[in-house]
CSV table of C-alpha atoms and ligand atoms in Angstrom, one decimal:
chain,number,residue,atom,x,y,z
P,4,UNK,CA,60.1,7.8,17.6
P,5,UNK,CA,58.6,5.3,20.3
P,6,UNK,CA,58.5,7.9,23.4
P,7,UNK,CA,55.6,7.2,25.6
P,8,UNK,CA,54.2,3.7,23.8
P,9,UNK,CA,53.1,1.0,25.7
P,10,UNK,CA,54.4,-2.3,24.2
P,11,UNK,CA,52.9,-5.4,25.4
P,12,UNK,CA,55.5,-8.4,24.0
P,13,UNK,CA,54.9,-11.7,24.0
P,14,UNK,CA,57.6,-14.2,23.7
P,15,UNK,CA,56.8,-17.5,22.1
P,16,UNK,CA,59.1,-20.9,22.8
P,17,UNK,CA,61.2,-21.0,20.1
P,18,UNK,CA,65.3,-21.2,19.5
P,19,UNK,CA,64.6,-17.2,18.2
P,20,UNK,CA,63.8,-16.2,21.6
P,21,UNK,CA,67.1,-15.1,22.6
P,22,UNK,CA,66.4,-12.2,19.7
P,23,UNK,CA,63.1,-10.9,22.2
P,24,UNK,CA,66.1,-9.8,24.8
P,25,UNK,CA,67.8,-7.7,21.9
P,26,UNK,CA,64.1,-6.6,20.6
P,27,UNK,CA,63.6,-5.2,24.3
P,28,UNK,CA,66.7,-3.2,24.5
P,29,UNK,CA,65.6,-1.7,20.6
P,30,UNK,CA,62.3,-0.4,21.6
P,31,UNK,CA,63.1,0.6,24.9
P,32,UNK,CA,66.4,2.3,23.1
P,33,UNK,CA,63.5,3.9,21.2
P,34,UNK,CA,61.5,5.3,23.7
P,35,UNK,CA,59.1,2.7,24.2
P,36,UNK,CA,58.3,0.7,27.4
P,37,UNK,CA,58.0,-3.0,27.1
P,38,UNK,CA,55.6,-5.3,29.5
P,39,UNK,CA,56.9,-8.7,28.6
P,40,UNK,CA,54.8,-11.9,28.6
P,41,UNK,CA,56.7,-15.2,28.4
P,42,UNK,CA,54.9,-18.3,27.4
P,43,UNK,CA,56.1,-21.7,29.1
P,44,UNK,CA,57.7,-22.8,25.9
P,45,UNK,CA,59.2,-19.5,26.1
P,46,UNK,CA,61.0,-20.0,30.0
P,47,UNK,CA,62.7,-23.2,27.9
P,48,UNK,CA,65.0,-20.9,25.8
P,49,UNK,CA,65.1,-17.4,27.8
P,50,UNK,CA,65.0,-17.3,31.6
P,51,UNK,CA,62.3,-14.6,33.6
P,52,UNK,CA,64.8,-13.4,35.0
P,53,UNK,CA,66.7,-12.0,32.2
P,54,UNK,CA,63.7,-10.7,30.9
P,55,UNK,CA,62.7,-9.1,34.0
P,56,UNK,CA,66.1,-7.8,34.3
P,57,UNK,CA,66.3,-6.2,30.8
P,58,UNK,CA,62.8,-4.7,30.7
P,59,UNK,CA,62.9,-3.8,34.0
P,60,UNK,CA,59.5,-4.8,35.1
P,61,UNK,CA,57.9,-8.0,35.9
P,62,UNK,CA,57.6,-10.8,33.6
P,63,UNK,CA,53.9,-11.7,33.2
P,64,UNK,CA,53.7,-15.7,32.8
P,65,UNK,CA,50.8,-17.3,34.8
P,66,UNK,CA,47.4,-16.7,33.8
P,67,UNK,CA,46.3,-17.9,37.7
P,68,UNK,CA,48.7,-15.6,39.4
P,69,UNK,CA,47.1,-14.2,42.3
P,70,UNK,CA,49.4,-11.6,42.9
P,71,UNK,CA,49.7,-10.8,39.4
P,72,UNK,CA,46.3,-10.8,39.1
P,73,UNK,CA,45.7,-8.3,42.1
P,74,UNK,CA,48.1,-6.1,40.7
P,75,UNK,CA,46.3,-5.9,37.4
P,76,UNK,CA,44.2,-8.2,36.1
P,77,UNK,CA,44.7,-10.0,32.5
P,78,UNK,CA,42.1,-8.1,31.0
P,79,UNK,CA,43.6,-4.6,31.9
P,80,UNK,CA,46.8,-6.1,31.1
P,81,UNK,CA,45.7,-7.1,27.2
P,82,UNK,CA,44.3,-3.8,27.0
P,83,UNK,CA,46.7,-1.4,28.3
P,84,UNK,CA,49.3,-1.1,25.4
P,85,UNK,CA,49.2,0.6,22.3
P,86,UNK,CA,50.5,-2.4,20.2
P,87,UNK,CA,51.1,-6.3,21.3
P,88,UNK,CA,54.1,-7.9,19.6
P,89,UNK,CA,54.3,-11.4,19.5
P,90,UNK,CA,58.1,-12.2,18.9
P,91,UNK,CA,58.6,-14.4,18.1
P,92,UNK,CA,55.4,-16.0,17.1
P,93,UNK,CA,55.4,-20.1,16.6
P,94,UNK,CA,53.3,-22.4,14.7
P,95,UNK,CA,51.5,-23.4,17.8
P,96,UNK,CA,51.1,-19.7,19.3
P,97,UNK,CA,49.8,-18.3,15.7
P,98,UNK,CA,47.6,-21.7,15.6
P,99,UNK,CA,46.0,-21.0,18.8
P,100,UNK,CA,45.2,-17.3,17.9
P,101,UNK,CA,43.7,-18.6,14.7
P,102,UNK,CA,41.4,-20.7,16.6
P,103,UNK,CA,40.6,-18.1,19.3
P,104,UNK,CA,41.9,-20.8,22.0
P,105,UNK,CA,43.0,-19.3,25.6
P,106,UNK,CA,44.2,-21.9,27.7
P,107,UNK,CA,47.3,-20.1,28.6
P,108,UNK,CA,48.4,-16.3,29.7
P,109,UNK,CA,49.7,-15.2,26.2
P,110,UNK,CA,46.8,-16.9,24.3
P,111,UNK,CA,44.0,-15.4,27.0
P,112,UNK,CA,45.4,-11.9,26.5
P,113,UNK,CA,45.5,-12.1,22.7
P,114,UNK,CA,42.1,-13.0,22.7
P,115,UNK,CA,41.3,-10.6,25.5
P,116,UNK,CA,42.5,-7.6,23.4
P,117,UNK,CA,41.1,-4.7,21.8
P,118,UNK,CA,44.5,-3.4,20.5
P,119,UNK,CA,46.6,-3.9,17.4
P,120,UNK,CA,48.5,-7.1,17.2
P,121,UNK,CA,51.6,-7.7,15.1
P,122,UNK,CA,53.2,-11.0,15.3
P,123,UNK,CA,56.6,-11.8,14.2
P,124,UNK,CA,57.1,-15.3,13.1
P,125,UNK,CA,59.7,-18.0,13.8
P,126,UNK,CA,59.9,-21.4,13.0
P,127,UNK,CA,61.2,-23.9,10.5
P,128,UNK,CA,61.0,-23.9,7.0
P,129,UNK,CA,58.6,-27.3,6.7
P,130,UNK,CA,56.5,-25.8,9.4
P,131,UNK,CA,56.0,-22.2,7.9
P,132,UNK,CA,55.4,-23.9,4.6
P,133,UNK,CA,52.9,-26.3,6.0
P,134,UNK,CA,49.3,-25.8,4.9
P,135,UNK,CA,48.1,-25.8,8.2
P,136,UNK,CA,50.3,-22.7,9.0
P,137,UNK,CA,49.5,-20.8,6.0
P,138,UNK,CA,45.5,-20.8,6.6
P,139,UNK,CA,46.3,-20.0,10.1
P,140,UNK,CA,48.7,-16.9,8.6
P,141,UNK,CA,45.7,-16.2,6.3
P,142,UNK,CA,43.0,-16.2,9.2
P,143,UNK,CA,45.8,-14.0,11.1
P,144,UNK,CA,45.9,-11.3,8.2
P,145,UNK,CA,42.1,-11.4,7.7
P,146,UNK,CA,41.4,-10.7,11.1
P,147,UNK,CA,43.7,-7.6,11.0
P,148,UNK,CA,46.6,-9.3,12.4
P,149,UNK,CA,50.0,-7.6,11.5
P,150,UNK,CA,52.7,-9.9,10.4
P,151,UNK,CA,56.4,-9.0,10.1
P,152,UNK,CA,58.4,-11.2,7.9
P,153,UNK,CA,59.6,-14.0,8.5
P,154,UNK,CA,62.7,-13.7,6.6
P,155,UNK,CA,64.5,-16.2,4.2
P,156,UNK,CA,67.9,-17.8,5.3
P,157,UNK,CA,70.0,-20.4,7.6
P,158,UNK,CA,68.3,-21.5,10.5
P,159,UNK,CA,69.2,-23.2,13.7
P,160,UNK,CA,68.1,-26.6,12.8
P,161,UNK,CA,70.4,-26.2,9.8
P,162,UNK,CA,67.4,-25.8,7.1
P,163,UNK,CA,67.5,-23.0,4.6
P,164,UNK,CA,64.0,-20.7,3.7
P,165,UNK,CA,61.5,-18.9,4.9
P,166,UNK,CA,61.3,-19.0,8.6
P,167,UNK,CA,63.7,-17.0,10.5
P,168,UNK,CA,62.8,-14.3,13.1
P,169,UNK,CA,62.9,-10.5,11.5
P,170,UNK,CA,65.9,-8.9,13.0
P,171,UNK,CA,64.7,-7.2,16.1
P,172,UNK,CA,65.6,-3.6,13.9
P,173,UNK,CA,63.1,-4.6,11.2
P,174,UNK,CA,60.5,-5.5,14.0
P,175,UNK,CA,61.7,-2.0,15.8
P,176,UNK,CA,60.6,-0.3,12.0
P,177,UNK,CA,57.3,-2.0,11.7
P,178,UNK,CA,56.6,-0.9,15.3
P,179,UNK,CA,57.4,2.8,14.9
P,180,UNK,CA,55.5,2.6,11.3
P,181,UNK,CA,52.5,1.2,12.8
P,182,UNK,CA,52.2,3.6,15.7
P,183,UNK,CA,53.6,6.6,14.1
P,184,UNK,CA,51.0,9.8,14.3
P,185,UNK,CA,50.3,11.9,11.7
P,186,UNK,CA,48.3,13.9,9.3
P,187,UNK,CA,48.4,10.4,6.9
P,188,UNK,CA,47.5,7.7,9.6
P,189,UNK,CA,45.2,5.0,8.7
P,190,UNK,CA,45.9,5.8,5.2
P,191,UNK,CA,47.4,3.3,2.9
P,192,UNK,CA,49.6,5.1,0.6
P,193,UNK,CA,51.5,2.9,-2.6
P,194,UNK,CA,54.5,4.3,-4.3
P,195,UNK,CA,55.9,3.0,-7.5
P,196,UNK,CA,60.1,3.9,-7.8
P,197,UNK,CA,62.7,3.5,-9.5
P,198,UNK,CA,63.3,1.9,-12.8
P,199,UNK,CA,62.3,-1.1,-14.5
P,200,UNK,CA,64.4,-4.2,-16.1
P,201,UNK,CA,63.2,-5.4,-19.0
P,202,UNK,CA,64.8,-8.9,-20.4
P,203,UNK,CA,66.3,-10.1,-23.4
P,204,UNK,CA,67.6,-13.1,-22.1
P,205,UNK,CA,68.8,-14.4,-18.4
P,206,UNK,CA,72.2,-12.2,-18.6
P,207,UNK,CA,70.5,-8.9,-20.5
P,208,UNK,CA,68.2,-6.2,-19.9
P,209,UNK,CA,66.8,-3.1,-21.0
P,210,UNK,CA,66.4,-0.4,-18.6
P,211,UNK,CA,67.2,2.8,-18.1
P,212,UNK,CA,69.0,5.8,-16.1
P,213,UNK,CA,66.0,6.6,-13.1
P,214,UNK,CA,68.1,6.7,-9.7
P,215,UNK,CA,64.7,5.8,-7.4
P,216,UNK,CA,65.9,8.8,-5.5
P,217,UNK,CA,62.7,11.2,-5.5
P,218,UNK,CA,60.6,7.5,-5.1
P,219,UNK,CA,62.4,6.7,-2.2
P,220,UNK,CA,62.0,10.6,-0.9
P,221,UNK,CA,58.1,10.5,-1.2
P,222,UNK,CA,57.7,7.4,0.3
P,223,UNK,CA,59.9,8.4,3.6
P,224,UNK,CA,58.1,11.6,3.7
P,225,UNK,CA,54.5,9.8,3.4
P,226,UNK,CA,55.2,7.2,6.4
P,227,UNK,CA,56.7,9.8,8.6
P,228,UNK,CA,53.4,11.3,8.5
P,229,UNK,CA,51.9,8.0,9.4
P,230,UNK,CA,51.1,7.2,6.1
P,231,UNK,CA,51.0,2.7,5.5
P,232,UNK,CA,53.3,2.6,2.5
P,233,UNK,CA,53.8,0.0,0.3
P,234,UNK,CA,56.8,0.7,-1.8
P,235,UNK,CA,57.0,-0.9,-5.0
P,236,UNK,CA,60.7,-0.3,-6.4
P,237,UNK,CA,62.4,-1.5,-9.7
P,238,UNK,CA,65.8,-2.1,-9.3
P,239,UNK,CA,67.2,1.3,-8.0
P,240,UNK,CA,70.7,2.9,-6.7
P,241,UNK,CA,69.3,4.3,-3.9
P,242,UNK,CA,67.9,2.1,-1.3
P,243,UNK,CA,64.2,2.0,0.6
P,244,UNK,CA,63.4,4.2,3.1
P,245,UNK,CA,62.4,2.7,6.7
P,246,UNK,CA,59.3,2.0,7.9
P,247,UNK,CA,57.7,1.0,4.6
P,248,UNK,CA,56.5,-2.4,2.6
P,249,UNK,CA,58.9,-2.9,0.2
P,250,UNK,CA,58.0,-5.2,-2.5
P,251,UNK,CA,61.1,-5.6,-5.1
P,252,UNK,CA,60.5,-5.9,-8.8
P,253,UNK,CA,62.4,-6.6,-12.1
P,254,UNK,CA,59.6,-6.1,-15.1
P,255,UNK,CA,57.0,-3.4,-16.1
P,256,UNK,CA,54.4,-7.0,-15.5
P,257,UNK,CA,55.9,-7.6,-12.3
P,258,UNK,CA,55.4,-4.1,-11.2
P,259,UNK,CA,51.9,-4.0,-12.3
P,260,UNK,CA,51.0,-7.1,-10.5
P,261,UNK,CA,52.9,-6.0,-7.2
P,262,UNK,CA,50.5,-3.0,-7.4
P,263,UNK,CA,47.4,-5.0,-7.9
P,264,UNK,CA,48.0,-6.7,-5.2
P,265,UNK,CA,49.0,-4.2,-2.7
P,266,UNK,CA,45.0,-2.5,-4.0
P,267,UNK,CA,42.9,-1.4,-2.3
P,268,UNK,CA,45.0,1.7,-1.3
P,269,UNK,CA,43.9,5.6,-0.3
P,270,UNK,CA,46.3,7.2,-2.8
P,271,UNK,CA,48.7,5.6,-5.6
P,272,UNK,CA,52.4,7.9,-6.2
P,273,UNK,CA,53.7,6.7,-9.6
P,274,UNK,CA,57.1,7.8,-9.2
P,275,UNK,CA,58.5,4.9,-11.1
P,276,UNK,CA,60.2,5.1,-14.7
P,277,UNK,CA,58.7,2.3,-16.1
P,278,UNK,CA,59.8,1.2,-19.2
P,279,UNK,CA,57.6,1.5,-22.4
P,280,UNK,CA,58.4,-2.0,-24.2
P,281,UNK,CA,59.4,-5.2,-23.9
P,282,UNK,CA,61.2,-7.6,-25.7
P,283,UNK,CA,58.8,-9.9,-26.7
P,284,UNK,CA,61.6,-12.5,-27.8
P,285,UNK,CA,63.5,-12.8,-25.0
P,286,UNK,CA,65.3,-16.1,-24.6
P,287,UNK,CA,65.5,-18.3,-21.7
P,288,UNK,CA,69.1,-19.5,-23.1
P,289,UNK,CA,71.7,-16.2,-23.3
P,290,UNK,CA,72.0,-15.5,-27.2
P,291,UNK,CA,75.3,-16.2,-28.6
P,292,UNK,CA,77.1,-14.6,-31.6
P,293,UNK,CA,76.6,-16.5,-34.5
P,294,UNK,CA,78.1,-15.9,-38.1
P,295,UNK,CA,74.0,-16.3,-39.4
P,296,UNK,CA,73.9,-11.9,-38.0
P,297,UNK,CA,73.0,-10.0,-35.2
P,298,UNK,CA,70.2,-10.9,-33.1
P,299,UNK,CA,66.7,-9.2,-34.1
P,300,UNK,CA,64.7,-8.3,-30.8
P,301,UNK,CA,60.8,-7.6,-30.8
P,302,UNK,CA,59.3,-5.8,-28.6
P,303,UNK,CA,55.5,-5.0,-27.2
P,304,UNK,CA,54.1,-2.2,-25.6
P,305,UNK,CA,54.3,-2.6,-21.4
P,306,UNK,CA,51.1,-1.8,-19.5
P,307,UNK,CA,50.6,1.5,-18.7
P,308,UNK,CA,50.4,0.8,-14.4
P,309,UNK,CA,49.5,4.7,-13.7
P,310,UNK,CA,46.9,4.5,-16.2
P,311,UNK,CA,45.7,1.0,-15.4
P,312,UNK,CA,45.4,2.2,-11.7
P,313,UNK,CA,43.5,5.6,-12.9
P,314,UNK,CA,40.8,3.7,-14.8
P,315,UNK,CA,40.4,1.3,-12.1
P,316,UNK,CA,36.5,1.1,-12.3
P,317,UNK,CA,36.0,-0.8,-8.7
P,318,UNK,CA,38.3,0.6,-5.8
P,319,UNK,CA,39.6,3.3,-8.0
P,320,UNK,CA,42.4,5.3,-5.4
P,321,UNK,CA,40.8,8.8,-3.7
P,322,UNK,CA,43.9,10.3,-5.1
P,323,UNK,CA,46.3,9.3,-8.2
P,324,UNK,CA,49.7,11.2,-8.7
P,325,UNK,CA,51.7,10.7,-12.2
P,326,UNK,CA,55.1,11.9,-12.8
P,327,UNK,CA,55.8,13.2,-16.0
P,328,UNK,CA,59.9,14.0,-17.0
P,329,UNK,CA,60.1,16.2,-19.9
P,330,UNK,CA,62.9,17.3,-22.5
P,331,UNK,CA,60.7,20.4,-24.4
P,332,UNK,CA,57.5,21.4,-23.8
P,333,UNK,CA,57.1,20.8,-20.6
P,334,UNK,CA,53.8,22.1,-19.3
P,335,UNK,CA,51.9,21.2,-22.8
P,336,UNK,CA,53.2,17.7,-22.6
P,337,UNK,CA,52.5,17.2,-18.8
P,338,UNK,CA,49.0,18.7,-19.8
P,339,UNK,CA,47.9,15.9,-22.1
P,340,UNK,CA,49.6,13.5,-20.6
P,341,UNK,CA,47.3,14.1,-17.0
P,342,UNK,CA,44.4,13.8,-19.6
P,343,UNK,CA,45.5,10.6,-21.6
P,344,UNK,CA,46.5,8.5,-18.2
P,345,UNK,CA,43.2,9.8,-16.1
P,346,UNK,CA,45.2,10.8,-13.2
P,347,UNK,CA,44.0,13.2,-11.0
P,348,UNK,CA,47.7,15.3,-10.4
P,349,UNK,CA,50.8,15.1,-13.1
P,350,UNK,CA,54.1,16.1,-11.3
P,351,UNK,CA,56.1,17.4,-14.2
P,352,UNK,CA,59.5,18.4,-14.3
P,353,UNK,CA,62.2,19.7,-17.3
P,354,UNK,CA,65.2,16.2,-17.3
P,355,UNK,CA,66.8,18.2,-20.4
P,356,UNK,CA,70.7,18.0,-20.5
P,357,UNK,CA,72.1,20.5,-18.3
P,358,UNK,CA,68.9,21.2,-15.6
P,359,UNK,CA,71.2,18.0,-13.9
P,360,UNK,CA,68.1,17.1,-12.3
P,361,UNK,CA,68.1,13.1,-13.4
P,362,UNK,CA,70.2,11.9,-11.2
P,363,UNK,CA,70.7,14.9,-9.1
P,364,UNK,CA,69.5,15.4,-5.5
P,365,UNK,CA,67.6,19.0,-7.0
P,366,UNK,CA,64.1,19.0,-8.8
P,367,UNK,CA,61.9,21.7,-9.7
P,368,UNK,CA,58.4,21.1,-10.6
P,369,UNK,CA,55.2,22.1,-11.7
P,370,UNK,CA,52.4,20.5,-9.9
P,371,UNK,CA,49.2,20.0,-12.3
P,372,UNK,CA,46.0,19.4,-11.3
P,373,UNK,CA,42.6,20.8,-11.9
P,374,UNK,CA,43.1,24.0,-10.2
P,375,UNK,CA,45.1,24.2,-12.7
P,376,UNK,CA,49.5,24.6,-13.2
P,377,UNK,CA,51.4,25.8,-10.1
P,378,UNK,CA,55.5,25.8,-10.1
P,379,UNK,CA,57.7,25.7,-7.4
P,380,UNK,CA,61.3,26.8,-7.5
P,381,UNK,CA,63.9,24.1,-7.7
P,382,UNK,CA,64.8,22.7,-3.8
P,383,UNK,CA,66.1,19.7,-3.0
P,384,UNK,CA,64.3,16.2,-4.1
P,385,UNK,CA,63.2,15.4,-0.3
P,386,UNK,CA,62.1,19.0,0.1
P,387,UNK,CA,59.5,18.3,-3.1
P,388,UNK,CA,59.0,15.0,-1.3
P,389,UNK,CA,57.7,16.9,1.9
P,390,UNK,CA,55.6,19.1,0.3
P,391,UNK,CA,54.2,16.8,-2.0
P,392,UNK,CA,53.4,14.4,1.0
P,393,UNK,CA,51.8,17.6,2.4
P,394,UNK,CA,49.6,18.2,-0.4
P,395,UNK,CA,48.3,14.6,-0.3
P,396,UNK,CA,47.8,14.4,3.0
P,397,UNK,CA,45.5,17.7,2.8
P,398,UNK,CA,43.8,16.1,-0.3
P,399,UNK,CA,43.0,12.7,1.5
P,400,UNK,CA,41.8,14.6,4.8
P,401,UNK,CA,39.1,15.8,2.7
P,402,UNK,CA,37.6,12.8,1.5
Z,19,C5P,O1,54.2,8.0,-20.4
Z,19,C5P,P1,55.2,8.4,-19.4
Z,19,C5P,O2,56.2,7.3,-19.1
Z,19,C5P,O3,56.0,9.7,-19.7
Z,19,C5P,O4,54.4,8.6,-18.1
Z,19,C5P,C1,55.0,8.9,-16.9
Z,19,C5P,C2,54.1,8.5,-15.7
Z,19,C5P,O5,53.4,7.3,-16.0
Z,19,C5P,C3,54.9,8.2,-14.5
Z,19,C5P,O6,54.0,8.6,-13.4
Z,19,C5P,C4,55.1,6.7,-14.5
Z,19,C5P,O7,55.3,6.2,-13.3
Z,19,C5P,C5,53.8,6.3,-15.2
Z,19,C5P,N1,54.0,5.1,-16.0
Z,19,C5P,C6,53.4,3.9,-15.6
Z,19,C5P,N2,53.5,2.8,-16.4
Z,19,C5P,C7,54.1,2.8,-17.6
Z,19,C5P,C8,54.6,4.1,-18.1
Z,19,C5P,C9,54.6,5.1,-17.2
Z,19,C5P,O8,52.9,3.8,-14.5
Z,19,C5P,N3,54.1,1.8,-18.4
């Protein structure tokens, strides 16, 4: 998915170096060619030579090299990849690019650079969590910075939490998600999926039967046209897709704040069976039997997201797609409900007993819009997923 990308890396002095030797074999493995830089820090905990070796090509590490810099000068050499990678990227490296400092070879490039940067970050937990580092991550991000985890777990100084390198396959996904071509790139596309948990104390729930499975289709078949996905999923039985954000959820509320924050976006997919109440008297202690009777539960009405999202009066989506499962009635129920939610296309389909399509890997539609109702005949789940993606693509190329 990588053939014929340039890949500047830069490797940072931190114990998660030796993962940039594994990242190089990854990308190359997936087509890619890799021009590494190492910082000095970086020469502590990997040598040039394996580098060199693994990449194949000269290890940039001197900003005065003279023979470097005959060959091809730092400028041409920030400026001659499709995507720099910083990985992994330490407090002092993302602290220097905050500031816009270049007082070494892999700071002068990254400020040198008119191409996309994604850094990965390592470090310790204290450091990640320091203030200092989170306005630096926030400069990062506003600036248009990409940033790829960290993730959460054990680290080499023995310290749990946020802080470890991603795994040089999650940074291999981001890569191929940010440079994959398409009819959907530079569009930011958000998915809701699956189902949603609703508690009625720490050990119960309410939820209900969705699968995630046609969520999880739509959103592969949106980023493998290019599409940015962020994937906001209940707790499903079928797992993400590659190459998307996922953001996990429990709650109805927790999904409707996952989607206000992944706003401002060019299209919103709500494939997600969200559930219509709450319990409102959900305990923090589990409820016990008791010889007083059975427990009474309340509930509330949840928020309507796909509606929420389809009023939205500033930064409303281009495009907003609603699902709409059916028992009877199918096409005069999808009907109203496209008018009572204000989206802009319902994707209806018949979940009766015996069309075994909840659950199943089969669907068959109806697609309504303002043109009007169009059915297609049943296929299979990712084959609606494809077309579907299609459609949107052709809908957002027009705006
Ligand atoms: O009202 P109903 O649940 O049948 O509507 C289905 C559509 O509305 C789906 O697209 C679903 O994702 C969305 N929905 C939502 N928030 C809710 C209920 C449904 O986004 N609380």
């Amino acid at each position: 998915m990588l053939a014929g990308k340039r890949i500047l890396l830069i490797i940072g002095g931190g114990i998660a170096a030796y993962k940039s030797l594994e990242l190089i074999r990854r990308l190359q493995d997936a087509g890619a060619s890799v021009s590494p830089v190492l910082t000095r820090a970086g020469e502590e905990f990997v040598t040039p030579l394996s580098v060199s070796a693994l990449s194949g090509t000269a290890v940039h590490r001197d900003l005065f090299d003279l023979t470097a810099e005959a060959e091809m000068g730092h400028i041409q050499l920030s400026r001659s990849a499709d995507l720099v990678v910083v990985a992994p990227a330490t407090a002092d490296l993302m602290a220097k690019m905050a500031q816009g400092l270049a007082n070494d070879l892999a700071s002068t490039l990254l400020l040198a650079t008119d191409t996309q940067v994604m850094v990965a970050p390592a470090m310790n937990v204290r450091m990640w969590d320091h203030p200092a580092t989170q306005r630096n991550l926030a400069t990062l991000r506003a600036d248009g910075v990409k940033v790829i985890g960290p993730n959460e777990g054990g680290m080499a100084c023995g310290e749990f939490g946020p802080g470890r390198l991603s795994e040089p396959d999650e940074i291999v996904a981001a890569v191929e998600r940010q440079l994959a071509d398409g009819p959907l790139k530079g569009k930011r596309v958000l998915v809701t999926s699956g189902p949603t948990h609703e508690p009625i104390d720490p050990v119960r729930y309410i939820a209900n039967r969705s699968s995630g499975a046609q969520g999880v289709a739509l959103a592969r078949a949106l980023a493998s046209r290019g599409g940015e996905v962020v994937f906001v999923t209940g707790p499903a039985s079928v797992a993400p897709p590659d190459g998307v954000e996922v953001v996990p959820v429990e709650s109805a509320h927790d999904m409707l704040a996952a989607v206000e924050a992944a706003l401002p976006v060019d299209a919103a997919v709500c494939a997600a069976a969200v559930a219509d109440w709450r319990v409102t008297s959900a305990s923090d202690r589990k409820l016990k039997k008791s010889k007083d009777g059975l427990p009474v539960l309340a509930f509330a009405e949840n928020p309507d997201i796909l509606k929420t999202i389809s009023h939205l009066e500033d930064g409303r989506p281009s495009l907003v797609v609603g699902f709409a499962a059916e028992t009877h009635d199918v096409l005069q129920n999808a009907t109203a409900k496209r008018k009572r939610k204000g989206c802009d296309w319902i994707v209806a389909n018949d979940v009766s007993e015996g069309t075994g399509i909840m659950g199943g890997t089969e669907n068959a539609v109806t697609l309504i819009s303002d043109a009007g109702a169009e059915s297609w005949p049943r296929m299979a789940k990712s084959e609606v997923a494809s077309q579907l993606a299609d459609r949107i693509a052709a809908a957002l190329a027009k705006d």
